[in-house]
Short mmCIF file of C-alpha atoms in Angstrom, two decimals:
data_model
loop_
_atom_site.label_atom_id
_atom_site.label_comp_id
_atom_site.label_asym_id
_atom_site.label_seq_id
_atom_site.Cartn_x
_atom_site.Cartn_y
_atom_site.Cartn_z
CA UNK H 1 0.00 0.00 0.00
CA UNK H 2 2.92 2.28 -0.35
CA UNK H 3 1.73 4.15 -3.46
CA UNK H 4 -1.67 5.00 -1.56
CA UNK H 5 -0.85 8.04 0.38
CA UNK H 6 -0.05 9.68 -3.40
CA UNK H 7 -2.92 8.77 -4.67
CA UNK H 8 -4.90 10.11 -2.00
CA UNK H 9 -3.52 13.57 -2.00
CA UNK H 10 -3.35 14.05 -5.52
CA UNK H 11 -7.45 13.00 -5.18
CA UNK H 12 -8.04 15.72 -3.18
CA UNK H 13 -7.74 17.84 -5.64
CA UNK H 14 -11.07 17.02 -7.50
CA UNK H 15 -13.26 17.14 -4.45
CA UNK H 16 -12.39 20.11 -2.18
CA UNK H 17 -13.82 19.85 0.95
CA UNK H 18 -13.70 23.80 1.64
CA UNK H 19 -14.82 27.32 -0.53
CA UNK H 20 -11.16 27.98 -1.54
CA UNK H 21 -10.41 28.66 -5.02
CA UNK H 22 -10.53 25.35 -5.74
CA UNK H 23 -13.57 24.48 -5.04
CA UNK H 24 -15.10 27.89 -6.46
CA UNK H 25 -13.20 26.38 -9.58
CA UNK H 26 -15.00 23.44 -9.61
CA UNK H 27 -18.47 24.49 -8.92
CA UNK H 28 -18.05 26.77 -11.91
CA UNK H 29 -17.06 24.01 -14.03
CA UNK H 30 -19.67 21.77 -13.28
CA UNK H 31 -22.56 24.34 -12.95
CA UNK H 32 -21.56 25.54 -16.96
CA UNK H 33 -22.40 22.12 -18.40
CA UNK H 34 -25.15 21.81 -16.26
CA UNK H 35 -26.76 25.18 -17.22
CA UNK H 36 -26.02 24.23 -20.95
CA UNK H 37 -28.06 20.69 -20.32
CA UNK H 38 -30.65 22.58 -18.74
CA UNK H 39 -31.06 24.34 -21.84
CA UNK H 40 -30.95 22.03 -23.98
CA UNK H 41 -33.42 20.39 -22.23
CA UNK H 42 -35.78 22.83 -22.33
CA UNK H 43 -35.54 23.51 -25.74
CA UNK H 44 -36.73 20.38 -26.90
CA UNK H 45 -39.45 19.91 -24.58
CA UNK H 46 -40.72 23.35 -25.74
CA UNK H 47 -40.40 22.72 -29.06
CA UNK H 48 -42.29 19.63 -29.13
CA UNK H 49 -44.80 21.64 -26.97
CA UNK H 50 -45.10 23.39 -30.03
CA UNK H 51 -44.80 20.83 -32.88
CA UNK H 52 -48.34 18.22 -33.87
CA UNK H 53 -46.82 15.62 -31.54
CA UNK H 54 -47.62 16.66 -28.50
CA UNK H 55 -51.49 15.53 -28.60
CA UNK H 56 -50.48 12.51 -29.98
CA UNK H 57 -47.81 11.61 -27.09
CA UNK H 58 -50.59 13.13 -24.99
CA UNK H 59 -52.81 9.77 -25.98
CA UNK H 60 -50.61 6.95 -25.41
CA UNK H 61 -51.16 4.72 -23.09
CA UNK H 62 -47.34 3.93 -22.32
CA UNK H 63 -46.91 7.83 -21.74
CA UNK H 64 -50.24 8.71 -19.42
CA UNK H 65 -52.42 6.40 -17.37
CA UNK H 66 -56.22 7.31 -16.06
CA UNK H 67 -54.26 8.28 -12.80
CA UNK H 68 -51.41 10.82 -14.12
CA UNK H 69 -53.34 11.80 -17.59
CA UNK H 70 -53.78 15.43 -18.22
CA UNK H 71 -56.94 15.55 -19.92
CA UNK H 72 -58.39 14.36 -17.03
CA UNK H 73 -56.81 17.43 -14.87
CA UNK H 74 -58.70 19.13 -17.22
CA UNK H 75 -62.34 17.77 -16.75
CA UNK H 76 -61.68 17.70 -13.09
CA UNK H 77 -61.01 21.44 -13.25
CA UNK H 78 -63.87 22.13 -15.14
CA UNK H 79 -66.04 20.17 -12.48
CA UNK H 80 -64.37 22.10 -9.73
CA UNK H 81 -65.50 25.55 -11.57
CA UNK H 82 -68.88 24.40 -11.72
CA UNK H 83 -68.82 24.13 -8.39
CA UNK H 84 -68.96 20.25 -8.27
CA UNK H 85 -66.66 17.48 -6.78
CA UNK H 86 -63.99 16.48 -9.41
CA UNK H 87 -64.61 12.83 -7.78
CA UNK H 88 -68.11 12.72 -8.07
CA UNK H 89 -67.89 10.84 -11.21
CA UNK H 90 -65.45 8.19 -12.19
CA UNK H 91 -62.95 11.08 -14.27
CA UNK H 92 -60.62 12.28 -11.81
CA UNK H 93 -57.97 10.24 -9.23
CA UNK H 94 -55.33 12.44 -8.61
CA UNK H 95 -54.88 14.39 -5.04
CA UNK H 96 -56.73 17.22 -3.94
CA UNK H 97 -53.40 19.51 -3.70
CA UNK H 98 -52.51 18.99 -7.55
CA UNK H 99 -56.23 20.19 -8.85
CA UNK H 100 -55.57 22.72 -6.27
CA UNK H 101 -52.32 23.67 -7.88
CA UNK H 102 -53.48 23.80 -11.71
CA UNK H 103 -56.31 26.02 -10.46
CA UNK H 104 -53.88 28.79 -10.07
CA UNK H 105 -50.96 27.73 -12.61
CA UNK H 106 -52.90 26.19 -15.46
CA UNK H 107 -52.38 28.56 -18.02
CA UNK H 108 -48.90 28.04 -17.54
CA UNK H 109 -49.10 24.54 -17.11
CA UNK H 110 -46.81 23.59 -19.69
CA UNK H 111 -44.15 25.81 -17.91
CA UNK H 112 -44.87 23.83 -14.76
CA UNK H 113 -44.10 20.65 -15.63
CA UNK H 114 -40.52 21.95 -17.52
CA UNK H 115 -40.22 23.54 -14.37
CA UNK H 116 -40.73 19.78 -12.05
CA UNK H 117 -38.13 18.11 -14.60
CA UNK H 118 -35.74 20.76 -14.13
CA UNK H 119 -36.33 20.53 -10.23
CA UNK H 120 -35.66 16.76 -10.59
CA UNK H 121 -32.40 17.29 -12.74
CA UNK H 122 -31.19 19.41 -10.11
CA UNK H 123 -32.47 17.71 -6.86
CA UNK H 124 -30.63 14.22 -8.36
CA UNK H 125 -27.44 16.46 -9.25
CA UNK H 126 -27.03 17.78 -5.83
CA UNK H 127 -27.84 14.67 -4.45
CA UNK H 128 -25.70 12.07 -6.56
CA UNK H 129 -22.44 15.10 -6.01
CA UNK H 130 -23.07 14.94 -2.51
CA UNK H 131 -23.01 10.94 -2.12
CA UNK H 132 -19.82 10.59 -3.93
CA UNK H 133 -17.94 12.79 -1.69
CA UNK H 134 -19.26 10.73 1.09
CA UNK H 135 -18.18 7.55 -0.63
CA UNK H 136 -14.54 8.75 -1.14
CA UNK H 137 -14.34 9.55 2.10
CA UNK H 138 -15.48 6.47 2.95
CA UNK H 139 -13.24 4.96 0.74
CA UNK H 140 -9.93 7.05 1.67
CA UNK H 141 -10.52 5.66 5.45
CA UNK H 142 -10.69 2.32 4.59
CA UNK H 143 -7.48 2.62 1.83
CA UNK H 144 -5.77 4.23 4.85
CA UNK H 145 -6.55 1.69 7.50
CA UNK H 146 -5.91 -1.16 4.66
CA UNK H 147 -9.08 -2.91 5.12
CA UNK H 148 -9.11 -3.97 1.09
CA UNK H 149 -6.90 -6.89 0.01
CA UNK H 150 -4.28 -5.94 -2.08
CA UNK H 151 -6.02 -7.56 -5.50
CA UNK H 152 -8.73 -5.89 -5.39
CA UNK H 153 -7.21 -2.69 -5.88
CA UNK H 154 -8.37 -1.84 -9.35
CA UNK H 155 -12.56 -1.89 -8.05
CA UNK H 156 -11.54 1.10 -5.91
CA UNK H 157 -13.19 4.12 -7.69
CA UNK H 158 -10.60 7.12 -8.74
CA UNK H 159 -11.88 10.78 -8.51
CA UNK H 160 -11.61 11.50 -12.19
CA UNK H 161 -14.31 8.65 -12.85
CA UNK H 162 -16.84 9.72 -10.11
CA UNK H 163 -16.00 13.49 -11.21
CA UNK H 164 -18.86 13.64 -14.07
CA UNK H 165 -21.37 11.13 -12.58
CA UNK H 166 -23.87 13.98 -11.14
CA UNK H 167 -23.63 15.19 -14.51
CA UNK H 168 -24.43 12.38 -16.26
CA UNK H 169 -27.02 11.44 -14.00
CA UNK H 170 -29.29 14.90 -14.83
CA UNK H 171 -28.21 14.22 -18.57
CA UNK H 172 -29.72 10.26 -18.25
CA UNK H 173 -32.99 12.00 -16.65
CA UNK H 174 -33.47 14.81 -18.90
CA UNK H 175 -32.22 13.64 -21.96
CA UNK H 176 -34.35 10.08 -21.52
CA UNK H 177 -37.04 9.72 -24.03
CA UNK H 178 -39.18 8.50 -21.18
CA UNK H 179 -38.56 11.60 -19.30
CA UNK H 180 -39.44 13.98 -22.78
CA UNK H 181 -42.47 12.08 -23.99
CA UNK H 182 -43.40 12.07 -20.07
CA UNK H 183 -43.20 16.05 -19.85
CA UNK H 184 -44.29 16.72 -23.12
CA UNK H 185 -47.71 15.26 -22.27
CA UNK H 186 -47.94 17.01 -19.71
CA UNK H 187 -48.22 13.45 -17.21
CA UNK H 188 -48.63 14.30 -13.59
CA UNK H 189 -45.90 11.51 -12.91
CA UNK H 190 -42.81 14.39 -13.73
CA UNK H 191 -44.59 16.24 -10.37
CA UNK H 192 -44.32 13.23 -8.70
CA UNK H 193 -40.97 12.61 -9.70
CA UNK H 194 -39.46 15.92 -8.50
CA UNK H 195 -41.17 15.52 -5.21
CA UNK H 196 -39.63 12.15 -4.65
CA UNK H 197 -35.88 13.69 -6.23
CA UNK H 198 -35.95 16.39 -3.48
CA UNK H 199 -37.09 13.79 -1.14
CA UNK H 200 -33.77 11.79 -2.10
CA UNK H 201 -31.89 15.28 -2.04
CA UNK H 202 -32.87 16.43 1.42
CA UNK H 203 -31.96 12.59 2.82
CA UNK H 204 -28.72 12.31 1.31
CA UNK H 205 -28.39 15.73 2.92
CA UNK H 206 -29.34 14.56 6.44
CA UNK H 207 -32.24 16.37 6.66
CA UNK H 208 -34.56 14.77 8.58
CA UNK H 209 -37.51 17.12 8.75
CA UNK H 210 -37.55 17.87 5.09
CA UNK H 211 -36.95 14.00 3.86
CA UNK H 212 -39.80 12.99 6.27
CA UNK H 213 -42.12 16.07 4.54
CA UNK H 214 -41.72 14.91 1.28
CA UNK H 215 -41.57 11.43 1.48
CA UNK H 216 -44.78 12.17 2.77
CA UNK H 217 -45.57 14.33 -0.03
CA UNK H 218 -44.88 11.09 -2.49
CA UNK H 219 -46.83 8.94 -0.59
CA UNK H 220 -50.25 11.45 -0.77
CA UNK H 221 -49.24 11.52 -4.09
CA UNK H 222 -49.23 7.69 -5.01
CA UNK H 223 -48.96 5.26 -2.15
CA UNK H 224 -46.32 3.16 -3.25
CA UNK H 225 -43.32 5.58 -2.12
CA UNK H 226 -43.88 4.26 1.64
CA UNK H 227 -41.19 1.58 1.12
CA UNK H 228 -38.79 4.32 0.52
CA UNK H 229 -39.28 4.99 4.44
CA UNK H 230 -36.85 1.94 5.25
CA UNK H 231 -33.47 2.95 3.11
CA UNK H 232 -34.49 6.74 4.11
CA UNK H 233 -34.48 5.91 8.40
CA UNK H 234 -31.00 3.43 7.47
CA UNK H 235 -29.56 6.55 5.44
CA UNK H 236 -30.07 8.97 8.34
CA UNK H 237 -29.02 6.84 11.25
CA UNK H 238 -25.58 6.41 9.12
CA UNK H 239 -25.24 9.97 9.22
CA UNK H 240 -26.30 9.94 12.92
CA UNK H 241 -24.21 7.20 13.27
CA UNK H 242 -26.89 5.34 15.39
CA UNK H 243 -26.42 1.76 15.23
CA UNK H 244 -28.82 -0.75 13.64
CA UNK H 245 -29.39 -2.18 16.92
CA UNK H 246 -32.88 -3.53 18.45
CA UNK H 247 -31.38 -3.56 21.78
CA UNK H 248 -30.00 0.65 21.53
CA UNK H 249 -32.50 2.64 22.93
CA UNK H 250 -31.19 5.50 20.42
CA UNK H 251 -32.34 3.19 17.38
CA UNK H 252 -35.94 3.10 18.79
CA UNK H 253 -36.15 6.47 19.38
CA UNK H 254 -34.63 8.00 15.92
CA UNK H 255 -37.51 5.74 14.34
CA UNK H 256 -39.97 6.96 16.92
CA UNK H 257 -38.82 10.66 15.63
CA UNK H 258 -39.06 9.99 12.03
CA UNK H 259 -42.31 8.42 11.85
CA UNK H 260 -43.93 11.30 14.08
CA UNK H 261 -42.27 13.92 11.45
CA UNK H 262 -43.91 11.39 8.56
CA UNK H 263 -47.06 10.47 10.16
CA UNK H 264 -47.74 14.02 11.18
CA UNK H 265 -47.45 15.56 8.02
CA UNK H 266 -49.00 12.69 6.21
CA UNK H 267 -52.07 13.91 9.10
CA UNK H 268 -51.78 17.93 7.97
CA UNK H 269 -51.86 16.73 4.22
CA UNK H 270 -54.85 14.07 4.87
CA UNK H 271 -57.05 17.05 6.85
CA UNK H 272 -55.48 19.49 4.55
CA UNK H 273 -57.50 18.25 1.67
CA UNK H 274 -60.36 17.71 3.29
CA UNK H 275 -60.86 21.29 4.16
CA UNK H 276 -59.91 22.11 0.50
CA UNK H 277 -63.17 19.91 -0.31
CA UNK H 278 -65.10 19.78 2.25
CA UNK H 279 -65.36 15.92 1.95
CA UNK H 280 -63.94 12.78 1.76
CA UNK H 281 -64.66 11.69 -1.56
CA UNK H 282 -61.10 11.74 -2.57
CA UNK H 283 -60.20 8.96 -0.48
CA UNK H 284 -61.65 6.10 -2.09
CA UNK H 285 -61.48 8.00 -5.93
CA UNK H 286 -57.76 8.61 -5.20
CA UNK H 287 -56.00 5.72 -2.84
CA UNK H 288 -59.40 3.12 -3.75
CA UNK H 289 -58.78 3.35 -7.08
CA UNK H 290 -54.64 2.85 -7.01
CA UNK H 291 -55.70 -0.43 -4.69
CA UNK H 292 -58.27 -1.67 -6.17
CA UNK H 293 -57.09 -1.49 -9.95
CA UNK H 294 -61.08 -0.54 -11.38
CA UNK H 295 -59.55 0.76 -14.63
CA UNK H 296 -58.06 -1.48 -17.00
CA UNK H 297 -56.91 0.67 -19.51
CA UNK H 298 -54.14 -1.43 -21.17
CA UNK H 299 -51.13 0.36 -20.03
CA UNK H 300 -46.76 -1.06 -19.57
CA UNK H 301 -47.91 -2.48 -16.39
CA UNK H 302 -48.96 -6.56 -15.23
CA UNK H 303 -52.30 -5.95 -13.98
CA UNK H 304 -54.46 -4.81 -17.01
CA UNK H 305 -54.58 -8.25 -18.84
CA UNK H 306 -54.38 -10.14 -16.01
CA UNK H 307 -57.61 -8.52 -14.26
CA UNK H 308 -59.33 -8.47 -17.14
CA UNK H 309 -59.37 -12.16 -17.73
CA UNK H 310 -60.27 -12.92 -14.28
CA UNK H 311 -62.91 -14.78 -12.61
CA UNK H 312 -64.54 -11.50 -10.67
CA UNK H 313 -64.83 -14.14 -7.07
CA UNK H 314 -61.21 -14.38 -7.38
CA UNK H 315 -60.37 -10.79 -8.10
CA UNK H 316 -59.48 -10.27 -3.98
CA UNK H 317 -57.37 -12.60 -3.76
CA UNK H 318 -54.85 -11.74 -6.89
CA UNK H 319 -55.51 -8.29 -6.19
CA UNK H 320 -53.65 -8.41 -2.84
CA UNK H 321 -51.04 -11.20 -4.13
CA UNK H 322 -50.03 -8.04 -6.95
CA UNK H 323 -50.43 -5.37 -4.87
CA UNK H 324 -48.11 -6.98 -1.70
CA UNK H 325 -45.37 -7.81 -4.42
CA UNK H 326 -44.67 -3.18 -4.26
CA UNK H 327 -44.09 -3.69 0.14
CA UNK H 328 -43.02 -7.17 0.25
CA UNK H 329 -39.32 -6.84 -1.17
CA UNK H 330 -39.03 -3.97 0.93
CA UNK H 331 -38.44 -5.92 4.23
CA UNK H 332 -35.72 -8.53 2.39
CA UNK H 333 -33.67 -5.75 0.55
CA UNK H 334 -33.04 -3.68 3.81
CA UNK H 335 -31.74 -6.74 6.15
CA UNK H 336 -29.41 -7.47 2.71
CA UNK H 337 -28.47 -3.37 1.96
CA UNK H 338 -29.06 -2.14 5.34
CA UNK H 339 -24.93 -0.45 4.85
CA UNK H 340 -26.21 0.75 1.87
CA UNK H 341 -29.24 2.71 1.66
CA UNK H 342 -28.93 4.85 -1.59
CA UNK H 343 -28.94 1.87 -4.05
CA UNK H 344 -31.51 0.60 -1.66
CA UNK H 345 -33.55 3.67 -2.55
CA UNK H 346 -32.60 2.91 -6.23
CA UNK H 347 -33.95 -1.00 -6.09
CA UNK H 348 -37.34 0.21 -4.33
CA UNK H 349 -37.58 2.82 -6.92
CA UNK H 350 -37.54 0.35 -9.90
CA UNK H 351 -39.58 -2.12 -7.65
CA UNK H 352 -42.16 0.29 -7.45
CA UNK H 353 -41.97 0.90 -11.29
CA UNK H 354 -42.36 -2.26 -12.42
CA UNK H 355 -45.31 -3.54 -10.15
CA UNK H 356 -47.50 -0.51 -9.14
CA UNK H 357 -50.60 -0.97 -10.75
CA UNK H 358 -50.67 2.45 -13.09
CA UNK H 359 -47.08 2.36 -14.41
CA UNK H 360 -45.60 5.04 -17.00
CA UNK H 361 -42.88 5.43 -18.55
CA UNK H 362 -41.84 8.52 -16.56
CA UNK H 363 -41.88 6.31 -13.75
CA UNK H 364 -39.12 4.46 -15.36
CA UNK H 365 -37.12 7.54 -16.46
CA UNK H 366 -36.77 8.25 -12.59
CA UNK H 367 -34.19 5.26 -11.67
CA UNK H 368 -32.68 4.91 -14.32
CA UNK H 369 -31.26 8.24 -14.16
CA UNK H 370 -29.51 6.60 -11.58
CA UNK H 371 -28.04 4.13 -13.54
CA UNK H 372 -24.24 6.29 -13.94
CA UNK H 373 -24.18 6.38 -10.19
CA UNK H 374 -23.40 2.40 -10.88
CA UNK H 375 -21.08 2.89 -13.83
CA UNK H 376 -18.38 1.29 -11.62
CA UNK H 377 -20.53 -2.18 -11.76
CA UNK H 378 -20.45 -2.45 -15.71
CA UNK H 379 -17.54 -5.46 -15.44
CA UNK H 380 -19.29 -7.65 -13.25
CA UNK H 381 -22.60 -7.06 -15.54
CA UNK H 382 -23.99 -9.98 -16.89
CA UNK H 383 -26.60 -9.09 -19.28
CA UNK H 384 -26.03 -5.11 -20.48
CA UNK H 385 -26.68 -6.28 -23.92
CA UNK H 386 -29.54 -8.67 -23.98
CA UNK H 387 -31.34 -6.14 -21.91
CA UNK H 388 -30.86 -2.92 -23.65
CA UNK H 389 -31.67 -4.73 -26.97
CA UNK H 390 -34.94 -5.86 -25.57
CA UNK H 391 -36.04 -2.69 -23.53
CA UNK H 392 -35.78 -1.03 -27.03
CA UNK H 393 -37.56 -3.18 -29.20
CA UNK H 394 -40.08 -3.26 -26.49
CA UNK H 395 -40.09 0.36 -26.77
CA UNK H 396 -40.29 0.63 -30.32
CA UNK H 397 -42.68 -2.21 -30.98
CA UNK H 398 -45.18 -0.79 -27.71
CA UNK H 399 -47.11 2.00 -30.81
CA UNK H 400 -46.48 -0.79 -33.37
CA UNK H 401 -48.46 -3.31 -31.69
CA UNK H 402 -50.89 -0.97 -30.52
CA UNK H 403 -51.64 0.20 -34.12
CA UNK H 404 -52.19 -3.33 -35.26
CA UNK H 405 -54.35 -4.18 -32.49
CA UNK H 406 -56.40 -1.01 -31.88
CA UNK H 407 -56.71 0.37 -35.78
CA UNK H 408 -55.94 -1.96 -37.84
CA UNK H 409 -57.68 -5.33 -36.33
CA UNK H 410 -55.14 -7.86 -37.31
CA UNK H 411 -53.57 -8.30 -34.35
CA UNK H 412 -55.46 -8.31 -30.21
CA UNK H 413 -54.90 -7.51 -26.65
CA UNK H 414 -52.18 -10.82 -26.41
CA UNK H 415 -49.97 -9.18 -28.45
CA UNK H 416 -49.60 -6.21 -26.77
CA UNK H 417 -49.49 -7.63 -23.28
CA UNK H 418 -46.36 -9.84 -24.84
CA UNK H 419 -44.61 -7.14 -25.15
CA UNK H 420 -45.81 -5.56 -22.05
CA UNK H 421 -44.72 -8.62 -20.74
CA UNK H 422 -41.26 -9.17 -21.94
CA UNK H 423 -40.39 -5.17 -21.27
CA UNK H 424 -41.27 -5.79 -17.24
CA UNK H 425 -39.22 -9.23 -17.44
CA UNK H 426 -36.46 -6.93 -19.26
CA UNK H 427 -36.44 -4.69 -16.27
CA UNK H 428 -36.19 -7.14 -13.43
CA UNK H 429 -33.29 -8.47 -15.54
CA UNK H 430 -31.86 -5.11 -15.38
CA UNK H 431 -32.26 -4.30 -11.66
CA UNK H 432 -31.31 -8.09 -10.43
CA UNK H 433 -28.38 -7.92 -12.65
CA UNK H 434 -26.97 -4.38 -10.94
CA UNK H 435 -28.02 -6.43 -7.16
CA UNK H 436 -25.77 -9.12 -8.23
CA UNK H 437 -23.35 -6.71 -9.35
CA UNK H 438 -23.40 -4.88 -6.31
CA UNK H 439 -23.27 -7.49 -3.86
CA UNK H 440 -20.34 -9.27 -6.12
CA UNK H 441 -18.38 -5.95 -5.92
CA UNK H 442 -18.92 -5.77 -2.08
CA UNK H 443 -17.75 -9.34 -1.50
CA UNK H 444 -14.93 -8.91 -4.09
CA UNK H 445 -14.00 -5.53 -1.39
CA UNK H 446 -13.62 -7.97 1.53
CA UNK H 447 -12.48 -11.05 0.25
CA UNK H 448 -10.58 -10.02 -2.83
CA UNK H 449 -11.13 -10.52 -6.27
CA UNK H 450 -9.06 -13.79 -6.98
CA UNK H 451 -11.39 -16.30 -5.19
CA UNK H 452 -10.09 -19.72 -4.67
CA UNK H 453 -11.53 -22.78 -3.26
CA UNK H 454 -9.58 -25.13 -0.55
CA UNK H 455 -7.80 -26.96 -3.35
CA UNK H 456 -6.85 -24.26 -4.86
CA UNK H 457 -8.70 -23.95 -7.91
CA UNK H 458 -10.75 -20.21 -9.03
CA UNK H 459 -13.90 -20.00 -7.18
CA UNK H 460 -17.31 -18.68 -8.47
CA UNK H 461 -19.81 -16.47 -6.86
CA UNK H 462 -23.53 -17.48 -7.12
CA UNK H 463 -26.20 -15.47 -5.75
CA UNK H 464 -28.82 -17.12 -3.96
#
C-alpha cells in the first residue's frame, strides 16, 4: 500500500472539501455544463410543446395512465368551476393539492411541468455530487486503515471517474425519451418525480424534517413511495451514526422521531384536503382506485390483462397477491443493503416501477437516471446487452403493436401484453443484474477478487 498516500492527496484535488479557489473552480465548471443541459433540455421539450406531436404523445397509453393523464386534470377542473366534486364521477384520481395547484398555474401549465423536470435534474445532481464525496471519504478511510486486500485494488473508484457522474445522472434524466415524452404530455408523474428527487436530495443531505415532509408528499401523491421509508431511516441513522441495533434505545427512538415527522405531516396533508373539499370523496377516488385497480386501460404495467381475464370471485385474492409484491421486497432488501441505503432507494424505486398498478414510462425515467451512479458495476454485468436490446424493441414495438391491435384489427390484446410482458421481465433483468453486481463488488472488497476454493482452484460467486 505504499503508493496509496499519493494517490490520496493528488485525489483531493477534485473534491475540495472547503470554498477555496478550488472548489469555487469546480463548482463553476460543473454548474456551466449543467446550465447548458438545462437548456438544452428545455428547448426540446418546448419545441415539441409546439410541434403536432404533442397531442399525440398526450394519448398513449405507455406515456399517461387514467391516474397521471392530463386531460383528465382538465375535466376535473372544469367540475371544480362548476362548483362540483372532481370525484363525483369516475374522471378524476389524482390528489386534492394537484387540482388545487393547476387552479392557479394552469395557463402556464406547460411551464410547470418543464419547471418539475428541471427541479428533478437538479435535486438528483445535488444529491448524486453529494453521495460521492461521502463515498470517497469512505473509501480514503478504509485505503488508509488497509481494510481492502491488495487484489482488489483496481474496483476502488478514482476521482476523475466519479467526477462527471452527477452530470451524467441529470443528462440520463433529462435527456431520456421517457422523461421527454413524459413532460411533453404534460403526465402528472414528472410532479411526482421531483417531489420524490428532493425527497432523495434532502436525505442524502441529512435532513430529517424535510426527507420525512416529502416522502410524505410522495406517498399522498401515489402510495407506493412508503417503502422508501426503510433505506431513508438506514440513510439517516448512518449519518447519525446510530447503530442498527434492536437492543440501543437510540435506534428506537430515531424511528420513533421519524415516523412522528412522517405520520404528522401525512395527518396535515390528509385534513389538509379535506378542508380544500369539504369531503372525503377523494379517499376512495384517489387511494381506492390505485388499490383496487377498477380501470383497466391497457397500459406497460402486469395488472391490465391479467384482471381483465379474471374470474370476478377471485379478483381479492390476486388483487392483494399483486399489490403486496410493491411492500413485500421492501423488508428482504433492507436486512441485505441495510450499509447501503442509496442503491436501496434505487432497487425500491424500480420495484415500485415495475409492479404498481398504473405504471408510465416517466416512472421508469426516474431510476434509471440513476443508472451512472453504478457505472463502476459495468464489469461484473452480466446481461447489459440482452437487456438494452430488448427494452428497445419493447419500446419501439409498444405503438407498433398498438396500431395493429387497436386500428388496424389484425392483431389483439395478447400481443400487446407480450410485449408488455417481456419489457417488465427486461427490467427485473436489469435491476437483479446491478443487485448481483453490487453485492459481487462488495464481496470482491472484503475477500478479494481472486477467489479460490480449498484446493486451490478459481472460485465462483452465485447469488442465492
Amino acid at each position: 500500500m505504499s503508493g496509496l498516500p499519493g494517490f490520496l492527496i493528488d485525489d483531493r484535488l477534485h473534491f475540495p472539501s472547503c470554498p477555496s479557489q478550488g472548489g469555487q473552480r469546480f463548482l463553476v465548471e460543473m454548474a456551466a455544463p449543467l446550465t447548458l443541459l438545462l437548456v438544452l433540455a428545455v428547448t426540446i421539450r418546448a419545441a415539441l410543446f409546439r410541434s403536432s406531436l404533442a397531442e399525440l404523445i398526450a394519448e398513449r397509453v405507455e406515456v399517461v395512465s387514467p391516474i397521471t393523464a392530463w386531460k383528465r386534470v382538465v375535466e376535473g377542473l372544469a367540475l371544480l368551476d362548476l362548483g362540483v366534486s372532481p370525484y363525483s364521477g369516475d374522471v378524476f384520481h389524482e390528489t386534492p393539492l394537484i387540482i388545487y395547484l393547476f387552479h392557479f398555474v394552469v395557463d402556464y401549465a406547460e411551464i410547470t411541468f418543464m419547471l418539475a423536470d428541471v427541479i428533478t435534474a437538479v435535486a438528483l445532481y445535488m444529491a448524486v455530487k453529494d453521495y460521492n464525496k461521502q463515498v470517497f471519504r469512505k473509501q480514503k478511510f478504509a485505503l488508509e486503515a488497509d481494510r481492502y486486500p491488495l487484489d482488489c485494488l483496481e474496483l476502488i473508484r478514482s476521482p476523475k471517474e466519479m467526477y462527471y457522474i452527477p452530470l451524467k445522472v441529470a443528462m440520463f434524466y433529462l435527456l431520456n425519451p421517457f422523461t421527454i415524452l413524459s413532460c411533453v404530455a404534460k403526465s402528472t408523474c414528472g410532479l411526482n418525480n421531483a417531489v420524490v428527487a428532493l425527497f432523495i436530495f434532502s436525505t442524502i443531505k441529512g435532513n430529517t424534517l424535510l426527507s420525512a415532509i416529502f416522502l410524505c408528499l410522495a406517498t399522498y401523491q401515489s402510495i407506493y413511495p412508503l417503502t422508501l421509508c426503510a433505506p431513508a431511516m438506514l440513510y439517516l441513522m448512518q449519518r447519525q451514526y446510530i447503530p442498527v441495533n434492536f437492543r440501543r434505545a437510540s435506534f428506537w427512538w430515531f424511528i420513533a422521531q421519524y415516523l412522528f415527522m412522517y405520520l404528522g405531516s401525512l395527518f396535515v396533508l390528509i385534513c389538509l384536503s379535506f378542508f380544500l373539499l369539504g369531503s372525503w370523496d377523494y379517499m376512495p377516488s384517489v387511494y381506492g382506485f390505485i388499490l383496487s385497480v377498477p380501470d383497466l386501460t391497457p397500459n406497460i404495467g402486469l395488472f391490465w390483462y391479467f384482471f381483465a381475464e379474471m374470474f370476478e370471485h377471485f379478483r381479492l385474492f390476486f388483487l392483494c397477491v399483486f399489490q403486496i409484491n410493491v411492500f413485500f421486497y421492501t423488508i428482504p432488501l433492507s436486512v441485505k443493503l441495510k450499509e447501503h441505503p442509496v442503491f436501496l432507494i434505487f432497487m425500491q424505486l424500480a420495484v415500485i416501477s415495475i409492479f404498481k398498478s398504473y405504471p408510465t414510462v416517466g416512472d421508469i425515467a426516474l431510476y434509471m437516471a440513476f443508472l451512472p451512479v453504478w457505472s463502476h458495476l459495468y464489469r461484473f454485468l452480466r446481461n447489459t446487452f440482452l437487456v438494452s436490446c430488448v427494452l428497445l424493441a419493447c419500446s419501439t414495438l409498444f405503438p407498433v403493436l398498438w396500431h395493429l391491435w387497436i386500428y388496424a384489427g389484425s392483431a389483439n390484446s395478447n400481443f400487446y401484453y407480450a410485449i408488455t410482458l417481456l419489457f417488465n421481465v427486461a427490467q427485473i433483468l436489469l435491476v437483479s443484474d446491478y443487485f448481483y453486481a453490487f453485492l459481487r463488488r462488495e464481496h470482491h472488497l472484503t475477500y478479494g477478487l481472486y477467489l479460490k476454493r480449498k484446493d486451490g482452484s478459481e472460485a465462483t460467486l452465485v447469488l442465492k
